[in-house]
Short mmCIF file of N, CA and C in Angstrom, two decimals:
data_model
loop_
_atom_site.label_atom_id
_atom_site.label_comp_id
_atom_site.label_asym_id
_atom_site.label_seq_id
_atom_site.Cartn_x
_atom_site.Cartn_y
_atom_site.Cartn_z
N UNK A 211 0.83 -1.18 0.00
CA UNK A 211 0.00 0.00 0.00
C UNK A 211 0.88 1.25 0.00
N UNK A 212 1.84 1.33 0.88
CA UNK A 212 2.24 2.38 1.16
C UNK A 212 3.67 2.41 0.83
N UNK A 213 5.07 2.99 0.44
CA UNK A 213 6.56 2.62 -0.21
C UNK A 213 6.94 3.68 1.21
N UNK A 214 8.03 3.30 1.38
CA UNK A 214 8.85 4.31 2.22
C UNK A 214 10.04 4.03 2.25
N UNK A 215 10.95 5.47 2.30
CA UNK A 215 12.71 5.49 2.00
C UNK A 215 13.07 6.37 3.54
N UNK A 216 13.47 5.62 4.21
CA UNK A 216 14.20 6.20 5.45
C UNK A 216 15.39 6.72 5.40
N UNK A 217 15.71 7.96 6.00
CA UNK A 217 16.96 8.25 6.13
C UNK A 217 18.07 7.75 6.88
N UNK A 218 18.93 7.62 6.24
CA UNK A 218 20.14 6.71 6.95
C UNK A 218 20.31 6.97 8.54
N UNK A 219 20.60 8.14 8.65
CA UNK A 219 20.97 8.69 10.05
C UNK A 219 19.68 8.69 11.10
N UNK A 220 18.33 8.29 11.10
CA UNK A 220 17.12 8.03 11.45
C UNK A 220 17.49 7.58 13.23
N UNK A 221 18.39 6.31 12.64
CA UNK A 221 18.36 5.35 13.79
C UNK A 221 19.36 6.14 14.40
N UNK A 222 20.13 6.62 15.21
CA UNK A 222 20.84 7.48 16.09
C UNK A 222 19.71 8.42 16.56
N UNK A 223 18.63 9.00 15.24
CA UNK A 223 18.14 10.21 16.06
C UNK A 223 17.00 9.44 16.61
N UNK A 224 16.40 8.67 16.69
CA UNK A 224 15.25 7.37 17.18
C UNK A 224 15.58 7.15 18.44
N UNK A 225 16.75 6.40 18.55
CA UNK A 225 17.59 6.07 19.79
C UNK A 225 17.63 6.89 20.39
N UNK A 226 17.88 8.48 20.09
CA UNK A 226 17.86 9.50 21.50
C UNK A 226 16.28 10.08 21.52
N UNK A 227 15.87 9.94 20.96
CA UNK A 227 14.34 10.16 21.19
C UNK A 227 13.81 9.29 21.90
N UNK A 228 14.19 7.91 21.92
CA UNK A 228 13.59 7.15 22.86
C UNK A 228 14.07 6.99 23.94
N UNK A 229 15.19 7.63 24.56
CA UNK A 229 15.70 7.96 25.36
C UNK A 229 14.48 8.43 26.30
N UNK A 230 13.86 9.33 25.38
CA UNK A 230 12.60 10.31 26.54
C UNK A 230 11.76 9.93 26.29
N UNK A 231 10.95 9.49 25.23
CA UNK A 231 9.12 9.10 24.99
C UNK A 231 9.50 7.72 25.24
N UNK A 232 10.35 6.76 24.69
CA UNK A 232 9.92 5.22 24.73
C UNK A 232 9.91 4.97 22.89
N UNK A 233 10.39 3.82 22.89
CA UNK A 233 10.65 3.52 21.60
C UNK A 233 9.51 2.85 20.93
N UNK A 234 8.04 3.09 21.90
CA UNK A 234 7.16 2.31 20.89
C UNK A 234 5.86 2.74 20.99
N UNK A 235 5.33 2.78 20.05
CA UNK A 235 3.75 3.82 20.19
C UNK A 235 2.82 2.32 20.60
N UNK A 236 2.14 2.90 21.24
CA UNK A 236 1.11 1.62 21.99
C UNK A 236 0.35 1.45 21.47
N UNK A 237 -0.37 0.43 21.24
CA UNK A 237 -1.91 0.38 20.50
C UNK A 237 -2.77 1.64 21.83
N UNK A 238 -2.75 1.98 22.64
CA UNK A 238 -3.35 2.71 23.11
C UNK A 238 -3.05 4.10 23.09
N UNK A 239 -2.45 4.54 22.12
CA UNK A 239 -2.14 5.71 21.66
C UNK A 239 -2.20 5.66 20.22
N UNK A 240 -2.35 4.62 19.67
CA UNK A 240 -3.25 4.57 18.08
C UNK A 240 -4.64 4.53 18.20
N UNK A 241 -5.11 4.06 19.15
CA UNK A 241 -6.40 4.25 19.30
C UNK A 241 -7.12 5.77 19.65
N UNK A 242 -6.20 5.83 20.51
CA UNK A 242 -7.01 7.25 21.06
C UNK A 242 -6.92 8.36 20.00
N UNK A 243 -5.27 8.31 19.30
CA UNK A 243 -5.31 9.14 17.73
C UNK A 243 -6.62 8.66 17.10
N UNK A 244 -7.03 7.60 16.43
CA UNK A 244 -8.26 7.16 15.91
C UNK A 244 -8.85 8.39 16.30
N UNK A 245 -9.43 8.20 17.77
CA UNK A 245 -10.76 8.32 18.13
C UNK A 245 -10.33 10.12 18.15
N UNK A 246 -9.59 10.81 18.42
CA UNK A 246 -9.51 11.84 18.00
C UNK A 246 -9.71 12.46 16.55
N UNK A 247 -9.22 11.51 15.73
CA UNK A 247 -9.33 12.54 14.59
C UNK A 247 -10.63 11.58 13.87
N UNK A 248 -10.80 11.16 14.37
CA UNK A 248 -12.79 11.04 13.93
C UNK A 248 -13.35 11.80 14.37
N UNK A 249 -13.04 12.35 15.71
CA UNK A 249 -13.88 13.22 16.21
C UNK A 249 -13.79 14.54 15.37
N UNK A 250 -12.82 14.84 14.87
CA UNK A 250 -12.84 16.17 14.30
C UNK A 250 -13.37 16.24 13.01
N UNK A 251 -13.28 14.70 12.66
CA UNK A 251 -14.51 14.60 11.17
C UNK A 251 -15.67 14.49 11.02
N UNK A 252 -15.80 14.26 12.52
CA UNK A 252 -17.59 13.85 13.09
C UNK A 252 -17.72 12.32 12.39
N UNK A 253 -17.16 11.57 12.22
CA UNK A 253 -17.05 10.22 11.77
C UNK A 253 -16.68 8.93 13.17
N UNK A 254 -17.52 8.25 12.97
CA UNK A 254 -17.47 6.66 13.80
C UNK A 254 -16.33 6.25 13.27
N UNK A 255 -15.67 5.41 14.35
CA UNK A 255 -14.60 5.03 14.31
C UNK A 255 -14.27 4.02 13.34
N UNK A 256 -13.10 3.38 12.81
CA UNK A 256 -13.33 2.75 11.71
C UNK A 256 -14.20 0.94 12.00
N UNK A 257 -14.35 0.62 11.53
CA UNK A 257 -15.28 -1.02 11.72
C UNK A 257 -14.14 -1.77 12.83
N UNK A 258 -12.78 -1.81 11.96
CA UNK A 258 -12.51 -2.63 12.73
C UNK A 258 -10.84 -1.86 12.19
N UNK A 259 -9.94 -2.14 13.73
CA UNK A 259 -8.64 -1.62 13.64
C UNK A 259 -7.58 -3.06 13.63
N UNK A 260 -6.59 -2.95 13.31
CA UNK A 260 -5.33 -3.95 13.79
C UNK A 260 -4.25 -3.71 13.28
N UNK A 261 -3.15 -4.42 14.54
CA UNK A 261 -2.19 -4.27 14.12
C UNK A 261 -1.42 -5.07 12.74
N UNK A 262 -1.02 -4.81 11.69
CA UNK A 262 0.05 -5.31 10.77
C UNK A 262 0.98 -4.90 10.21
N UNK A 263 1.13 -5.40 8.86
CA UNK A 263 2.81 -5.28 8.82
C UNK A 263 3.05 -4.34 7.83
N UNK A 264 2.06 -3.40 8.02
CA UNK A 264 2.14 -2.03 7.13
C UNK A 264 0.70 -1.07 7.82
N UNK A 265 1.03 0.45 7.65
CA UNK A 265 0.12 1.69 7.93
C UNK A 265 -0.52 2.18 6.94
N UNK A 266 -2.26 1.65 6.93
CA UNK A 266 -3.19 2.39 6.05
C UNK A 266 -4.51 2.33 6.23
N UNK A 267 -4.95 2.66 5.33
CA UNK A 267 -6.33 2.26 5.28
C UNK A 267 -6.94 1.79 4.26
N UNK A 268 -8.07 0.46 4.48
CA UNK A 268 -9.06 0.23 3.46
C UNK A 268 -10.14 0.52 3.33
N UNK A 269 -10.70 1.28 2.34
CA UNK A 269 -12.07 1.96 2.79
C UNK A 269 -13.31 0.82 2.20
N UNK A 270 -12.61 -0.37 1.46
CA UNK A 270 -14.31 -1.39 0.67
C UNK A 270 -14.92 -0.66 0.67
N UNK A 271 -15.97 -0.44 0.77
CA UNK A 271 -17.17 -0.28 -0.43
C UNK A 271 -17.05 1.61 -0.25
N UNK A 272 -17.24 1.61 -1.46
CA UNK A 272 -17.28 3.20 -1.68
C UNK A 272 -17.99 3.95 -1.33
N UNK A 273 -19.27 3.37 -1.12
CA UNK A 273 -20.26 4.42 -0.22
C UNK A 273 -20.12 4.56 0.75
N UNK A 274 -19.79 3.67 1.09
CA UNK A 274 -19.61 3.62 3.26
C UNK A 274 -18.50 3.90 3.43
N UNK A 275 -18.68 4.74 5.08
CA UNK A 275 -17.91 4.66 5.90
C UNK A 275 -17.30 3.38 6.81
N UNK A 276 -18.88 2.90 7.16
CA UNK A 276 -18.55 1.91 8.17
C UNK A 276 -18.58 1.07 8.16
N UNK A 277 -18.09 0.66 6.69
CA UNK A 277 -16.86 -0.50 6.62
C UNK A 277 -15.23 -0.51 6.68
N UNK A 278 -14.77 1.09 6.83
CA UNK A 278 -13.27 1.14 6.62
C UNK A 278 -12.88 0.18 7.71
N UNK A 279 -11.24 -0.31 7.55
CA UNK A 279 -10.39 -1.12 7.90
C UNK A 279 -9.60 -0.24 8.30
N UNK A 280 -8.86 -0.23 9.00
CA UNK A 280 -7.55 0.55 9.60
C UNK A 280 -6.43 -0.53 10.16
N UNK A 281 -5.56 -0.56 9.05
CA UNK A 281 -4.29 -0.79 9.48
C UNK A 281 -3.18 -0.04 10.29
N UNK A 282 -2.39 -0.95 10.90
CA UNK A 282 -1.23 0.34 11.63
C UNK A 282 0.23 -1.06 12.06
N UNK A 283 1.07 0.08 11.88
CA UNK A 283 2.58 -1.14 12.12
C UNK A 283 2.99 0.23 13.11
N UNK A 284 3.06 -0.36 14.54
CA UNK A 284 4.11 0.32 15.20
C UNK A 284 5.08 0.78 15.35
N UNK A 285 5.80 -0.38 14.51
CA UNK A 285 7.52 -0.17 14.33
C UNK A 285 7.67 0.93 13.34
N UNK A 286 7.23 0.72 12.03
CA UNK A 286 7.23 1.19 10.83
C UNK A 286 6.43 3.02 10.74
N UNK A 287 5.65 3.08 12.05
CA UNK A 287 5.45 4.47 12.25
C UNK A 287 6.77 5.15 12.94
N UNK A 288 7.27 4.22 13.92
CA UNK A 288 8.25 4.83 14.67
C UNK A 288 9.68 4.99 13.60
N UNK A 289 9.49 4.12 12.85
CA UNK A 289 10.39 4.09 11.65
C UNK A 289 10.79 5.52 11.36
N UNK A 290 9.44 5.45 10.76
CA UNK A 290 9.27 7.21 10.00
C UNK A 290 9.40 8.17 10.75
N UNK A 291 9.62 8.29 11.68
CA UNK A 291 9.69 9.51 12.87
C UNK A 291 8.46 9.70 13.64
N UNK A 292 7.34 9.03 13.17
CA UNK A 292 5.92 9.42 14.15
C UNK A 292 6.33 8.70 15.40
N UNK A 293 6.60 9.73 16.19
CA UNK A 293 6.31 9.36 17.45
C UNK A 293 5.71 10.93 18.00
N UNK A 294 5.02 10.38 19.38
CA UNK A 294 4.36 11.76 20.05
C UNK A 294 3.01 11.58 19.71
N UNK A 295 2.12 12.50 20.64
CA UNK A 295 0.87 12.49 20.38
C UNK A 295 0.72 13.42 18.91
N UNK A 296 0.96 14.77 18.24
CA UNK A 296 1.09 15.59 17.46
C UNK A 296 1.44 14.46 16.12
N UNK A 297 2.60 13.57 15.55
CA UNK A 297 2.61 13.34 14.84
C UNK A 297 1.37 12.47 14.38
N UNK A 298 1.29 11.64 15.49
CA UNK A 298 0.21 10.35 15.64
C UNK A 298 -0.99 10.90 14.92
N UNK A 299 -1.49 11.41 15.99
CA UNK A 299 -2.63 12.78 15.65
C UNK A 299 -3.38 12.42 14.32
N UNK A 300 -1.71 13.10 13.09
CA UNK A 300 -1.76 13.69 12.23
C UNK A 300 -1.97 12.87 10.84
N UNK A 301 -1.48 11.36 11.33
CA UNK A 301 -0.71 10.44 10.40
C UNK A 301 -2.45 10.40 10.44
N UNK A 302 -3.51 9.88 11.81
CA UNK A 302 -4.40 9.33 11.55
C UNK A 302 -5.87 10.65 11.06
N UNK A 303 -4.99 11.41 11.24
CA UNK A 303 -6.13 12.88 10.36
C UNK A 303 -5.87 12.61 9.11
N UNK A 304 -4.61 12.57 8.13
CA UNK A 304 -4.50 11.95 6.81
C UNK A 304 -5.45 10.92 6.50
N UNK A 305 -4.93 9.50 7.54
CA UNK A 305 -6.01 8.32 7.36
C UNK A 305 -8.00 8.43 6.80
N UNK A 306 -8.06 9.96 8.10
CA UNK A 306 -9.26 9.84 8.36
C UNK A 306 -9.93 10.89 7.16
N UNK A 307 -8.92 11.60 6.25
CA UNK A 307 -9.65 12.23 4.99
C UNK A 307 -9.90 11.57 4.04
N UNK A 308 -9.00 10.15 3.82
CA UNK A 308 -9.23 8.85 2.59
C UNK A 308 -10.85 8.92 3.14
N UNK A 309 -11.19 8.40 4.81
CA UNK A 309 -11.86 8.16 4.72
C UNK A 309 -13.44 8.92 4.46
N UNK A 310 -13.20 10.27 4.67
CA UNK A 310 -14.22 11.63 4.39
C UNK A 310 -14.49 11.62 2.52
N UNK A 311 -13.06 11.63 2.13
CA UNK A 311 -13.36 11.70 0.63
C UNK A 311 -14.09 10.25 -0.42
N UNK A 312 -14.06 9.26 0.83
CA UNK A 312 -14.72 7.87 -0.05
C UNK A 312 -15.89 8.19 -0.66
N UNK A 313 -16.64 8.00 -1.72
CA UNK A 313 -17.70 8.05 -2.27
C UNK A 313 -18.14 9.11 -2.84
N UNK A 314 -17.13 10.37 -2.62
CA UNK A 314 -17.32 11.72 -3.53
C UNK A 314 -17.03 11.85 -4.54
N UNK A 315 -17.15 12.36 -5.92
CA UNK A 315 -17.02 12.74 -6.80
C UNK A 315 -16.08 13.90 -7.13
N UNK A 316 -14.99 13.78 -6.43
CA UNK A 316 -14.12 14.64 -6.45
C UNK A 316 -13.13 15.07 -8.20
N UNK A 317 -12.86 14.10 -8.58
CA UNK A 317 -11.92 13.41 -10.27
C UNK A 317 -10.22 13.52 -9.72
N UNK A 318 -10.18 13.48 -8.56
CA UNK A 318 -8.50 13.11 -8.36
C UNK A 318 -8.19 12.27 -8.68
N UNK A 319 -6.93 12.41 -9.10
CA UNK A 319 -6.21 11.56 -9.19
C UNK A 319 -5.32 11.11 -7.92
N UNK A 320 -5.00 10.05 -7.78
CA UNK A 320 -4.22 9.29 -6.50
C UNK A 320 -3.68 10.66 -6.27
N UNK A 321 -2.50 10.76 -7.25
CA UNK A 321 -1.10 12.18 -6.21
C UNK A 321 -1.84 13.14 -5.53
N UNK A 322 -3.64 13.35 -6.50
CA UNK A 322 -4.20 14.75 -5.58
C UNK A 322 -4.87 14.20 -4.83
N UNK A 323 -5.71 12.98 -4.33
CA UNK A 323 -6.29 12.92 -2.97
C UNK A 323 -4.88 12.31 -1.95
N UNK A 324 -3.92 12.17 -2.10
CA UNK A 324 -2.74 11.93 -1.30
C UNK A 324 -2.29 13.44 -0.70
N UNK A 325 -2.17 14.26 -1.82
CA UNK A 325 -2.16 16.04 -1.38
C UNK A 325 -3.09 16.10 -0.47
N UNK A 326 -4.29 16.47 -0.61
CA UNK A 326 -5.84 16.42 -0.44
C UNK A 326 -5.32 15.84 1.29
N UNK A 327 -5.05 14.92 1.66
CA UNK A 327 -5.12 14.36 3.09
C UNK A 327 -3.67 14.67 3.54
N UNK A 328 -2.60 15.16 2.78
CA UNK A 328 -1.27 15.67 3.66
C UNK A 328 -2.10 17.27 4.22
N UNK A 329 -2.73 18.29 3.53
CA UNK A 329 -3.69 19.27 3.63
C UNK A 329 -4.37 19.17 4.71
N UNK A 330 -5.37 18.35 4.94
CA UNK A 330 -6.36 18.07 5.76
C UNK A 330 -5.43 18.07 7.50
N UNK A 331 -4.17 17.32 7.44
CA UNK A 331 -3.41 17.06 8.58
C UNK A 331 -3.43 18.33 9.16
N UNK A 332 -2.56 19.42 8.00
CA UNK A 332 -2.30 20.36 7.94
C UNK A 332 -3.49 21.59 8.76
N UNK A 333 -4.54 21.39 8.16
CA UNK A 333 -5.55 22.29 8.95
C UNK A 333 -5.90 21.70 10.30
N UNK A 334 -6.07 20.66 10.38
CA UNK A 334 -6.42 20.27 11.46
C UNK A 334 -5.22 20.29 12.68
N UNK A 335 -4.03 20.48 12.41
CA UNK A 335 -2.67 21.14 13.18
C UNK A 335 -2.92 22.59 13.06
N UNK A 336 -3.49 23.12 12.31
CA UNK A 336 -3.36 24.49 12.56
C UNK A 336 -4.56 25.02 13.48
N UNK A 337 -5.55 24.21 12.97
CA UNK A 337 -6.63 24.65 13.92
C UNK A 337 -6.45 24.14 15.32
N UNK A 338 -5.31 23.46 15.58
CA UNK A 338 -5.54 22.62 17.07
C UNK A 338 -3.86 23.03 17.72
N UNK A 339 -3.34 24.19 16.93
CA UNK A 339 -1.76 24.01 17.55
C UNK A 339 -1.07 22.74 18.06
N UNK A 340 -0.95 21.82 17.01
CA UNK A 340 -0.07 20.74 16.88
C UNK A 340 0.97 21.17 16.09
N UNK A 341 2.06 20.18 16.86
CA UNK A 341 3.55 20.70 15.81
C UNK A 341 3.58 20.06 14.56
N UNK A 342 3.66 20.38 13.90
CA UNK A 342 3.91 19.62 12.28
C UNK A 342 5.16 19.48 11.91
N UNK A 343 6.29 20.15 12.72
CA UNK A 343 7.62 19.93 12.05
C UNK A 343 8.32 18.47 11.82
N UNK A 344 7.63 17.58 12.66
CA UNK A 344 8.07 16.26 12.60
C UNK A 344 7.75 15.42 11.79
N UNK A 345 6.09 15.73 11.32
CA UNK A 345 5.74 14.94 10.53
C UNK A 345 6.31 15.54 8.91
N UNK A 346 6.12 16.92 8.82
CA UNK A 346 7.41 17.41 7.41
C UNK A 346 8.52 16.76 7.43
N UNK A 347 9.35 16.60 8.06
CA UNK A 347 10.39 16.44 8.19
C UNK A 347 10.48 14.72 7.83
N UNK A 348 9.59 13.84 8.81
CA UNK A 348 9.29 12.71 7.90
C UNK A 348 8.57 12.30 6.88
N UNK A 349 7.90 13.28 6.77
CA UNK A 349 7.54 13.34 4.88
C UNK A 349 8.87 13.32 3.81
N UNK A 350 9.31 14.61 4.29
CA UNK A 350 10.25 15.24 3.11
C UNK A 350 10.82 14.42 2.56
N UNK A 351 11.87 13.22 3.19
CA UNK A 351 12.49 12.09 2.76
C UNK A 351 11.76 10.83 1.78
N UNK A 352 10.68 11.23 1.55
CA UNK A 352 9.78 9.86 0.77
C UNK A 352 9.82 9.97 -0.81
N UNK A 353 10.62 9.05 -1.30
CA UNK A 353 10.33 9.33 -2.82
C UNK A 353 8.71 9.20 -3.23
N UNK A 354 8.64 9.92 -4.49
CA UNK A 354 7.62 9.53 -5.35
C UNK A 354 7.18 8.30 -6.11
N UNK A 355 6.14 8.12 -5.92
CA UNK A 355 5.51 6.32 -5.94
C UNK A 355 4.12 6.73 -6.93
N UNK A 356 3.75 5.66 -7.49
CA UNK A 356 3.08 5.79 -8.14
C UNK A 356 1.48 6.32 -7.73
N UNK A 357 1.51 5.79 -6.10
CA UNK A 357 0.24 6.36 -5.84
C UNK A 357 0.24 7.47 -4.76
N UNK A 358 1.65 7.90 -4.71
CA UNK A 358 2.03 9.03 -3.29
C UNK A 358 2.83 10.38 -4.03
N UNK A 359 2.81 11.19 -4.13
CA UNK A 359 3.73 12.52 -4.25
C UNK A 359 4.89 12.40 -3.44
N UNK A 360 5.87 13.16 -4.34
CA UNK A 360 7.54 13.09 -3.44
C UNK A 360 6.72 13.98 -2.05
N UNK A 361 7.72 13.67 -1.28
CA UNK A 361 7.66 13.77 0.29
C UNK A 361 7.91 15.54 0.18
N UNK A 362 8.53 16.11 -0.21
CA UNK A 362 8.62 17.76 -0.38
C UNK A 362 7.65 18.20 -0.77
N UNK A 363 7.01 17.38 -1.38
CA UNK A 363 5.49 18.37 -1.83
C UNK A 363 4.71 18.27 -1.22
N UNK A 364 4.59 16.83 -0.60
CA UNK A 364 3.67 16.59 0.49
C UNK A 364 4.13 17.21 1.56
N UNK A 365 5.08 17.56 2.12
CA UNK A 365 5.76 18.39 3.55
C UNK A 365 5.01 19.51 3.18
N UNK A 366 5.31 20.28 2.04
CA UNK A 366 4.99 21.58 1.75
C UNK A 366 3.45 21.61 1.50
N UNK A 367 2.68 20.44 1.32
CA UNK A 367 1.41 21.12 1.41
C UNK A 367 0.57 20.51 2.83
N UNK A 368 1.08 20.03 3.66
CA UNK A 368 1.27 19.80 5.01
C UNK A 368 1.24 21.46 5.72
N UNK A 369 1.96 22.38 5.28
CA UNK A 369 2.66 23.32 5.29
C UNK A 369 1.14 24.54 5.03
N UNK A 370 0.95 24.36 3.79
CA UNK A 370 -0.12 25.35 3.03
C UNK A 370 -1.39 24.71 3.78
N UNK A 371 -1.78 23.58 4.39
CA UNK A 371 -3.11 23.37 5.35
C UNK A 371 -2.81 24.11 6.98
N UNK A 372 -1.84 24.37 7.18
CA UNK A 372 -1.25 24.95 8.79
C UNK A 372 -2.12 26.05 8.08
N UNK A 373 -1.00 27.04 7.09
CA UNK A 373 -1.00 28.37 6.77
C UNK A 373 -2.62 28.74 6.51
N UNK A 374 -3.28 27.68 5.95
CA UNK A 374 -4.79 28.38 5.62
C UNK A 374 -5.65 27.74 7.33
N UNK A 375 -5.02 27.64 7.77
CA UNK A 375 -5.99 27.20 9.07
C UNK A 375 -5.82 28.53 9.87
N UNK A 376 -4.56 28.94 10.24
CA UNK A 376 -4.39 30.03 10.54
C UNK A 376 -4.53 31.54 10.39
N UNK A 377 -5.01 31.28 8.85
CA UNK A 377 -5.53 32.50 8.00
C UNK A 377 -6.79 32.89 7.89
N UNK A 378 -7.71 31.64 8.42
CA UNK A 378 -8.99 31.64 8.40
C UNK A 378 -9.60 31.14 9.81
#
């Protein structure tokens, strides 16, 4: 579902980060992200959550909501730099715009509903003073994939959802 390119030097800065938070996000701090950023979509939580061996979501059937699936890999978030409540947050405010935009008639294409939910993070950090520098920062490093935008564009429009939350 999802491709990711880590930066070499990651693991040194991981290691002293876990020095202070703990080197592993709990299922009880994926959950409560869940249940937060549903709340800010006004959306029920997804059908059913678990842990595996990759971070996403399946939304089946296109009309519904409440059938999405929610995947999540602990390691592989902490991989990427999400750690903290703020990144967490944010990864599952992305999650939770796949799941807002299912069944609309929007005509994106993958790279723009992938924009479309780096955005959504974005306002919803701006409207809630969450830090975003972490999750840019583990964006920025992600090549371009066939169904994701390079990580700089996505940082930067991560960036332009802060700026219009704050503007409005």
């Amino acid at each position: 579902m999802f491709e990711f390119n880590i930066y070499d030097n990651f693991d040194m800065l991981f290691d002293s980060i876990g020095q202070w938070y703990g080197n592993e996000l709990t299922n009880e701090m994926i959950q409560q992200s869940v249940m937060d950023s549903c709340n800010f979509f006004h959306l029920e939580e997804p059908s059913f959550m678990m842990e595996s061996d990759t971070t996403g979501l399946y939304t089946n059937l296109s009309f519904s909501q409440m059938d999405d699936v929610l995947v999540y890999n602990p390691n592989q978030l902490w991989e990427l730099g999400i750690t903290g409540k703020d990144r967490l947050g944010l990864v599952m405010t992305y999650d939770g715009t796949h799941r807002m935009l299912q069944g609309m008639d929007t005509g994106y294409d993958s790279h723009q509903e992938e924009l479309c939910c780096d955005f959504m993070s974005g306002v919803r950090a701006g409207l809630n003073d969450m830090d975003v520098d972490g999750l840019k920062y583990s964006l920025s490093g992600l090549e371009e994939t066939d169904t994701h935008p390079a990580g700089e564009l996505r940082a930067e429009t991560v960036q332009q959802g802060v700026d219009f939350a704050n503007e409005y």
